[in-house]
Amino acid sequence: SERKEESMTGGGGSDALHQLYYDPNIENKNLAQKWLMQAQVSPQAWQFCWALLSPEKVPEIQYFGASALHTKISRYWSDIPTDQYESLKSQLFSQIACFSSGSKMVLTRLCVALASLALNTMPEAWPGAVAEMVRVFQEDGGGVDGRARCLALLELLTVLPEEFQTSRLPQYRKGQVRGALGREWGSVCPLLQQLLRRTDSPGAVKARVLRCLSSWVLLDVPLSESEGLVHDCFSALPDPELFDTAVEAIVNAISQPDSQRYVNTLLKLVPQVLALQEQLREAVQNGDMETCHGICRIVVTLGENHSRTLLEQVDHWQSFLALVNMIMFCTGIPGHYPVNETTSSLTLTFWYTLQDEIMSFESDKQAVYLQVYRPVYFQLVDVLLHKAQFPSDQEYASWSSDEKEQFRIYRLDISDTLMYVYEMLGSELLSNLYDKLGRLLTNAEQPTSWQHTEALLYGFQSIAETIDVNYSDVIPGLIGLIPRININNVQLADTVMFTIGALAEWLADHPVMLSSVLPLVLQALGNPDLSVSSVSTLKKICRECKYDLPPYATNIVAVSQEVLIKQIHKTSQCMWLMQALGFLLSALPVEDILRNLHSLITPYIQQLEKLADETPNPSNKLAIIHILGLLSNLFTTLDISKQDDESADGSAPPVKTAPPPPGPNPVVVVLQQVFALIQTVLSKWLNDSQVVEAVCAIFEKSVKTLLHDFAPMVSQLSEMLGQMYSTIPQASALDLTRQMVHIFASETDHFPPIKALFELVTSVTLSIFQQGRGSCRGGSVSNVNSLLKSGRIFFLKKTEKLSFCLPLLGVLSLKFPEAPTVKSTCLFFTELLPHCSDVPPLARVVQEDGKLLVQAVLEGIGGGASRSLMDQFADVLFCLNKHCFSLLAVWLKEALQPPGFPSSRITAEQKDNFSHQILRERVNKRRVKDIVKEFTLLCRGLHGTEYAAEY
């Protein structure tokens, strides 16, 4: 390796570059790259980079030389003596002139290097930098032809603003340089105008001019000052070679935040944009998607960024309305997205923006605008629903899966837009859709396409999914129309299902209509192509209408059982179906629940008994997890107490509003019956974290749903969890323990088994950490978060003293590399420490183990933990200082006494200073964080570096 490095050095970097680009050996490539990265920042780079630019070198080597120059100038500017600025500038000008007819990639890097030099020297050391650049390149170039010099100048002027945007200049310098660049626009603008307007300017020069304009307008050049050039950009649009760069320049110019101040300039732009309509129509007729896309970008950018400004110019309302109609044309552009066109999706955000601006006016003004624009938005709904229509079956079948996915997302965007438009158009929009659907379905003379029907239903669905339509007088008619739809297509059937699902809340208020739609849903359950839509719709109906479903319960359970047995649906839909049945059964009398549960789950229990007897293998593992998943999803939603459901997945607990009926809970009855079978399954699969997780999920979801009704199971489940965890620790068992502690730790009857379980789990986890294993199966050390969250409950409920395992576990957790674990541990201590005075057991634990905690925190600050965690460590020190001041003073003194701790870079004086600063701050938490950050930089040897300045 050393010989290789010597060889690279001897070749002035050329050997290393040759290895990087051409050597097939990956080890040599990596070594070469490492050497080159170091070489770029070395002092010798100033010498070798000029040598690498010599004409006989290949472009790859020349490129590295130019890049090295840029690196030195942009990142190590302070190394360059002031008296060398002029010679460096002259050399760069000379090299750019040489390469103006050479390699384009080398020329660009040299231009970037000179741009970086200009940014570092303007305005003091190099006033009028841009004017000088223009003058130098306009002079006779010693054998370099004028066109090449012109292109090189344009490249330099283009990269200058780009380099400014990415430069590492300090904030105060950025402001100075931005101002200087703004003043230099006066030198750039006439040059660009001259080159763009000359009839003999080559296309390549004009394209570069447009790129240069794009770059400069991003510096917030006033629109009034670039108005003439923007006008020239419109003149360039008919030229196919200049079209893309002209579009980019126009879009950048009119989308600058400052441009809305220049009302007169914007008003002049509107007719120029409207004049593009002929070019747009021709592009549509010729199928020229690129031109359509570009013109649409211009018109949408003007409308989206300046709709309020243009709306307020009431004398010009007709021209703005014409602009809005042009955007409407772009929205409704012929063809199916994304196969025949990709333009219409660009316009959707404009309609949100225009609506927001109209609705933000005071009521009198708003009424005037609504009179003009409500008809426009009704037209928009028609256009959007037309665009949302599926193509013919034959055409759709020819689309790729990627095209179908893009179309699906496009329809979702249309759905969101329709939902938003409803806020402006209100119930009249629903009436409008209903009238159209009614005419479509009742007109026997005129045949209708399923696509038209589906699109209108999709409109209803889009609105009903998110808007409360309970007051609408057209929904009963819509429910009445649905059975009249000739469903002969999967897409139409899907939309019918989703529409019924979107109306589930309305059906709960109008249960008499359930008989019209429920048969359709149950019929669709048997079709695998309608799996997602039919199951999700049944789940919504069962959740929202469960108290009105008992008359249909037998039929729903029978159909569901049939499709489950036939395995029509994929796993996730089977789980949804079980959740639906849980909602349904919740509203039945207890004896009916038990009867239905018996018939529903007996086949699965029998299958599980058979699987439990088999030797474990991958096939029966999947079957066991599937059955356990079905049970846990059923128990997630089966709750016989009256309640307000917050979520079906248990992410937020339900709010009980009435006590459950007397007697044992049906879920508990079933769990007690299958408990022995679950223990048998566990005994064979205890090594498999996925099976253990599936078992724990049954109990965890049952606990979350039943809350205190789960009480009869607490003792036996605690015992089983303890046995599981002490045999093979699993992450899912920790989470279930936390859930049990959270609900039952404060109940006298259940405290003994919960306490025994918690102490056992804590003790086992601590022994894992002390042995250095640091993880339990199914999760990393960060699963200790669950344990720490549970532990707070024991301490803060002032229960009898818990063993010292938990605080010790917390101290050990501070030393692990996972940031979430360390953050959770710090939070654990900051929440507990304020209770030292009122919880005697906690005070004793802190007194005995506090020094260990301080040592662990100091170790992290000294370099043992990520710098992103310093705020959390500061919080712990602040808490200790506030609530255990006298103890902290002793602990800090003892902990900081050993030489080299927490870092060998720290002197005894710096440690004393840190200790005094911390102990002084008992009120200002922000100050403590600053002290810790300062100390950690000292410990890591980063204090005063550029790296530290960004911290």
CSV table of N, CA, C and O in Angstrom, one decimal, residues 792-837:
chain,number,residue,atom,x,y,z
A,792,ARG,N,-41.5,4.0,35.2
A,792,ARG,CA,-42.0,5.2,35.8
A,792,ARG,C,-43.3,5.1,36.6
A,792,ARG,O,-43.5,5.7,37.6
A,793,ILE,N,-44.1,4.2,36.1
A,793,ILE,CA,-45.4,4.0,36.7
A,793,ILE,C,-45.2,3.5,38.2
A,793,ILE,O,-45.8,4.0,39.1
A,794,PHE,N,-44.3,2.5,38.3
A,794,PHE,CA,-44.1,2.0,39.7
A,794,PHE,C,-43.6,3.0,40.6
A,794,PHE,O,-44.0,3.1,41.8
A,795,PHE,N,-42.6,3.8,40.2
A,795,PHE,CA,-42.0,4.8,41.1
A,795,PHE,C,-43.0,5.9,41.4
A,795,PHE,O,-43.2,6.3,42.5
A,796,LEU,N,-43.7,6.4,40.4
A,796,LEU,CA,-44.6,7.5,40.6
A,796,LEU,C,-45.9,7.2,41.3
A,796,LEU,O,-46.6,8.1,41.7
A,797,LYS,N,-46.2,5.9,41.3
A,797,LYS,CA,-47.4,5.6,42.1
A,797,LYS,C,-47.1,5.4,43.6
A,797,LYS,O,-47.9,4.9,44.3
A,798,LYS,N,-45.9,5.6,43.9
A,798,LYS,CA,-45.4,5.5,45.3
A,798,LYS,C,-45.6,4.2,45.9
A,798,LYS,O,-46.0,4.0,47.1
A,799,THR,N,-45.5,3.2,45.1
A,799,THR,CA,-45.6,1.8,45.6
A,799,THR,C,-44.4,1.4,46.4
A,799,THR,O,-43.4,2.2,46.5
A,800,GLU,N,-44.4,0.2,47.0
A,800,GLU,CA,-43.3,-0.2,47.8
A,800,GLU,C,-42.0,-0.2,47.0
A,800,GLU,O,-42.1,-0.3,45.7
A,801,LYS,N,-40.8,-0.2,47.6
A,801,LYS,CA,-39.6,-0.1,46.9
A,801,LYS,C,-39.4,-1.2,45.9
A,801,LYS,O,-39.5,-2.4,46.2
A,802,LEU,N,-39.0,-0.8,44.7
A,802,LEU,CA,-38.7,-1.8,43.7
A,802,LEU,C,-37.2,-2.1,43.7
A,802,LEU,O,-36.4,-1.2,44.2
A,803,SER,N,-36.8,-3.2,43.3
A,803,SER,CA,-35.3,-3.5,43.3
A,803,SER,C,-34.5,-2.5,42.5
A,803,SER,O,-35.1,-1.8,41.7
A,804,PHE,N,-33.2,-2.4,42.7
A,804,PHE,CA,-32.4,-1.4,42.1
A,804,PHE,C,-32.2,-1.7,40.6
A,804,PHE,O,-31.5,-1.0,39.9
A,805,CYS,N,-32.7,-2.8,40.1
A,805,CYS,CA,-32.5,-3.2,38.7
A,805,CYS,C,-32.8,-2.1,37.7
A,805,CYS,O,-32.0,-1.9,36.8
A,806,LEU,N,-33.9,-1.5,37.9
A,806,LEU,CA,-34.4,-0.6,36.9
A,806,LEU,C,-33.5,0.6,36.7
A,806,LEU,O,-33.1,0.9,35.6
A,807,PRO,N,-33.1,1.4,37.8
A,807,PRO,CA,-32.2,2.5,37.6
A,807,PRO,C,-30.9,2.1,37.0
A,807,PRO,O,-30.3,2.7,36.1
A,808,LEU,N,-30.4,0.9,37.4
A,808,LEU,CA,-29.1,0.4,36.9
A,808,LEU,C,-29.2,0.1,35.4
A,808,LEU,O,-28.3,0.4,34.7
A,809,LEU,N,-30.4,-0.5,35.1
A,809,LEU,CA,-30.7,-0.7,33.7
A,809,LEU,C,-30.6,0.6,32.9
A,809,LEU,O,-30.1,0.6,31.8
A,810,GLY,N,-31.2,1.6,33.4
A,810,GLY,CA,-31.2,2.9,32.8
A,810,GLY,C,-29.8,3.5,32.6
A,810,GLY,O,-29.5,4.0,31.5
A,811,VAL,N,-29.0,3.3,33.6
A,811,VAL,CA,-27.6,3.8,33.5
A,811,VAL,C,-26.8,3.0,32.4
A,811,VAL,O,-26.1,3.6,31.6
A,812,LEU,N,-27.0,1.7,32.3
A,812,LEU,CA,-26.4,0.9,31.3
A,812,LEU,C,-26.9,1.3,29.9
A,812,LEU,O,-26.1,1.4,28.9
A,813,SER,N,-28.2,1.7,29.8
A,813,SER,CA,-28.8,2.0,28.5
A,813,SER,C,-28.2,3.3,27.9
A,813,SER,O,-28.1,3.5,26.7
A,814,LEU,N,-27.7,4.2,28.8
A,814,LEU,CA,-27.0,5.4,28.3
A,814,LEU,C,-25.8,5.1,27.5
A,814,LEU,O,-25.3,6.0,26.8
A,815,LYS,N,-25.2,3.9,27.7
A,815,LYS,CA,-23.9,3.6,27.0
A,815,LYS,C,-24.1,2.9,25.7
A,815,LYS,O,-23.1,2.5,25.1
A,816,PHE,N,-25.4,2.7,25.3
A,816,PHE,CA,-25.6,2.0,24.1
A,816,PHE,C,-25.6,2.9,22.9
A,816,PHE,O,-26.0,4.1,23.0
A,817,PRO,N,-25.3,2.4,21.7
A,817,PRO,CA,-25.1,3.3,20.5
A,817,PRO,C,-26.5,3.8,19.9
A,817,PRO,O,-26.4,4.8,19.2
A,818,GLU,N,-27.6,3.1,20.2
A,818,GLU,CA,-28.8,3.6,19.5
A,818,GLU,C,-29.4,4.9,20.1
A,818,GLU,O,-29.7,4.9,21.3
A,819,ALA,N,-29.4,5.9,19.3
A,819,ALA,CA,-29.9,7.2,19.8
A,819,ALA,C,-31.3,7.2,20.4
A,819,ALA,O,-31.5,7.8,21.5
A,820,PRO,N,-32.3,6.5,19.8
A,820,PRO,CA,-33.6,6.5,20.5
A,820,PRO,C,-33.6,5.9,21.9
A,820,PRO,O,-34.3,6.4,22.8
A,821,THR,N,-32.7,4.9,22.1
A,821,THR,CA,-32.6,4.3,23.5
A,821,THR,C,-32.1,5.3,24.5
A,821,THR,O,-32.6,5.5,25.6
A,822,VAL,N,-31.0,6.0,24.1
A,822,VAL,CA,-30.4,7.0,25.0
A,822,VAL,C,-31.4,8.1,25.2
A,822,VAL,O,-31.5,8.6,26.4
A,823,LYS,N,-32.1,8.6,24.2
A,823,LYS,CA,-33.1,9.7,24.4
A,823,LYS,C,-34.2,9.2,25.4
A,823,LYS,O,-34.6,10.0,26.3
A,824,SER,N,-34.7,8.0,25.2
A,824,SER,CA,-35.7,7.5,26.1
A,824,SER,C,-35.2,7.4,27.5
A,824,SER,O,-35.9,7.6,28.5
A,825,THR,N,-34.0,6.9,27.6
A,825,THR,CA,-33.4,6.8,29.0
A,825,THR,C,-33.2,8.1,29.7
A,825,THR,O,-33.6,8.3,30.9
A,826,CYS,N,-32.8,9.1,28.9
A,826,CYS,CA,-32.6,10.5,29.5
A,826,CYS,C,-34.0,11.0,29.9
A,826,CYS,O,-34.2,11.6,31.0
A,827,LEU,N,-35.0,10.7,29.1
A,827,LEU,CA,-36.4,11.2,29.4
A,827,LEU,C,-36.9,10.5,30.7
A,827,LEU,O,-37.5,11.1,31.6
A,828,PHE,N,-36.5,9.2,30.8
A,828,PHE,CA,-36.9,8.4,32.0
A,828,PHE,C,-36.3,9.1,33.3
A,828,PHE,O,-37.1,9.3,34.3
A,829,PHE,N,-35.1,9.5,33.2
A,829,PHE,CA,-34.5,10.1,34.4
A,829,PHE,C,-35.0,11.5,34.7
A,829,PHE,O,-35.3,11.9,35.8
A,830,THR,N,-35.2,12.3,33.6
A,830,THR,CA,-35.7,13.7,33.8
A,830,THR,C,-37.2,13.7,34.3
A,830,THR,O,-37.6,14.6,34.9
A,831,GLU,N,-37.9,12.6,34.0
A,831,GLU,CA,-39.3,12.5,34.6
A,831,GLU,C,-39.3,12.0,36.0
A,831,GLU,O,-40.2,12.3,36.8
A,832,LEU,N,-38.3,11.2,36.4
A,832,LEU,CA,-38.3,10.6,37.7
A,832,LEU,C,-37.6,11.5,38.7
A,832,LEU,O,-38.1,11.6,39.9
A,833,LEU,N,-36.6,12.2,38.4
A,833,LEU,CA,-35.8,12.9,39.3
A,833,LEU,C,-36.6,14.0,40.1
A,833,LEU,O,-36.3,14.2,41.3
A,834,PRO,N,-37.5,14.7,39.4
A,834,PRO,CA,-38.3,15.7,40.2
A,834,PRO,C,-39.1,15.1,41.3
A,834,PRO,O,-39.6,15.9,42.2
A,835,HIS,N,-39.3,13.8,41.4
A,835,HIS,CA,-40.1,13.2,42.5
A,835,HIS,C,-39.2,12.6,43.6
A,835,HIS,O,-39.8,11.9,44.5
A,836,CYS,N,-37.9,13.0,43.6
A,836,CYS,CA,-37.1,12.5,44.7
A,836,CYS,C,-37.6,12.9,46.1
A,836,CYS,O,-37.5,12.1,47.0
A,837,SER,N,-38.1,14.1,46.2
A,837,SER,CA,-38.5,14.6,47.5
A,837,SER,C,-39.8,13.9,48.0
A,837,SER,O,-40.0,13.8,49.2
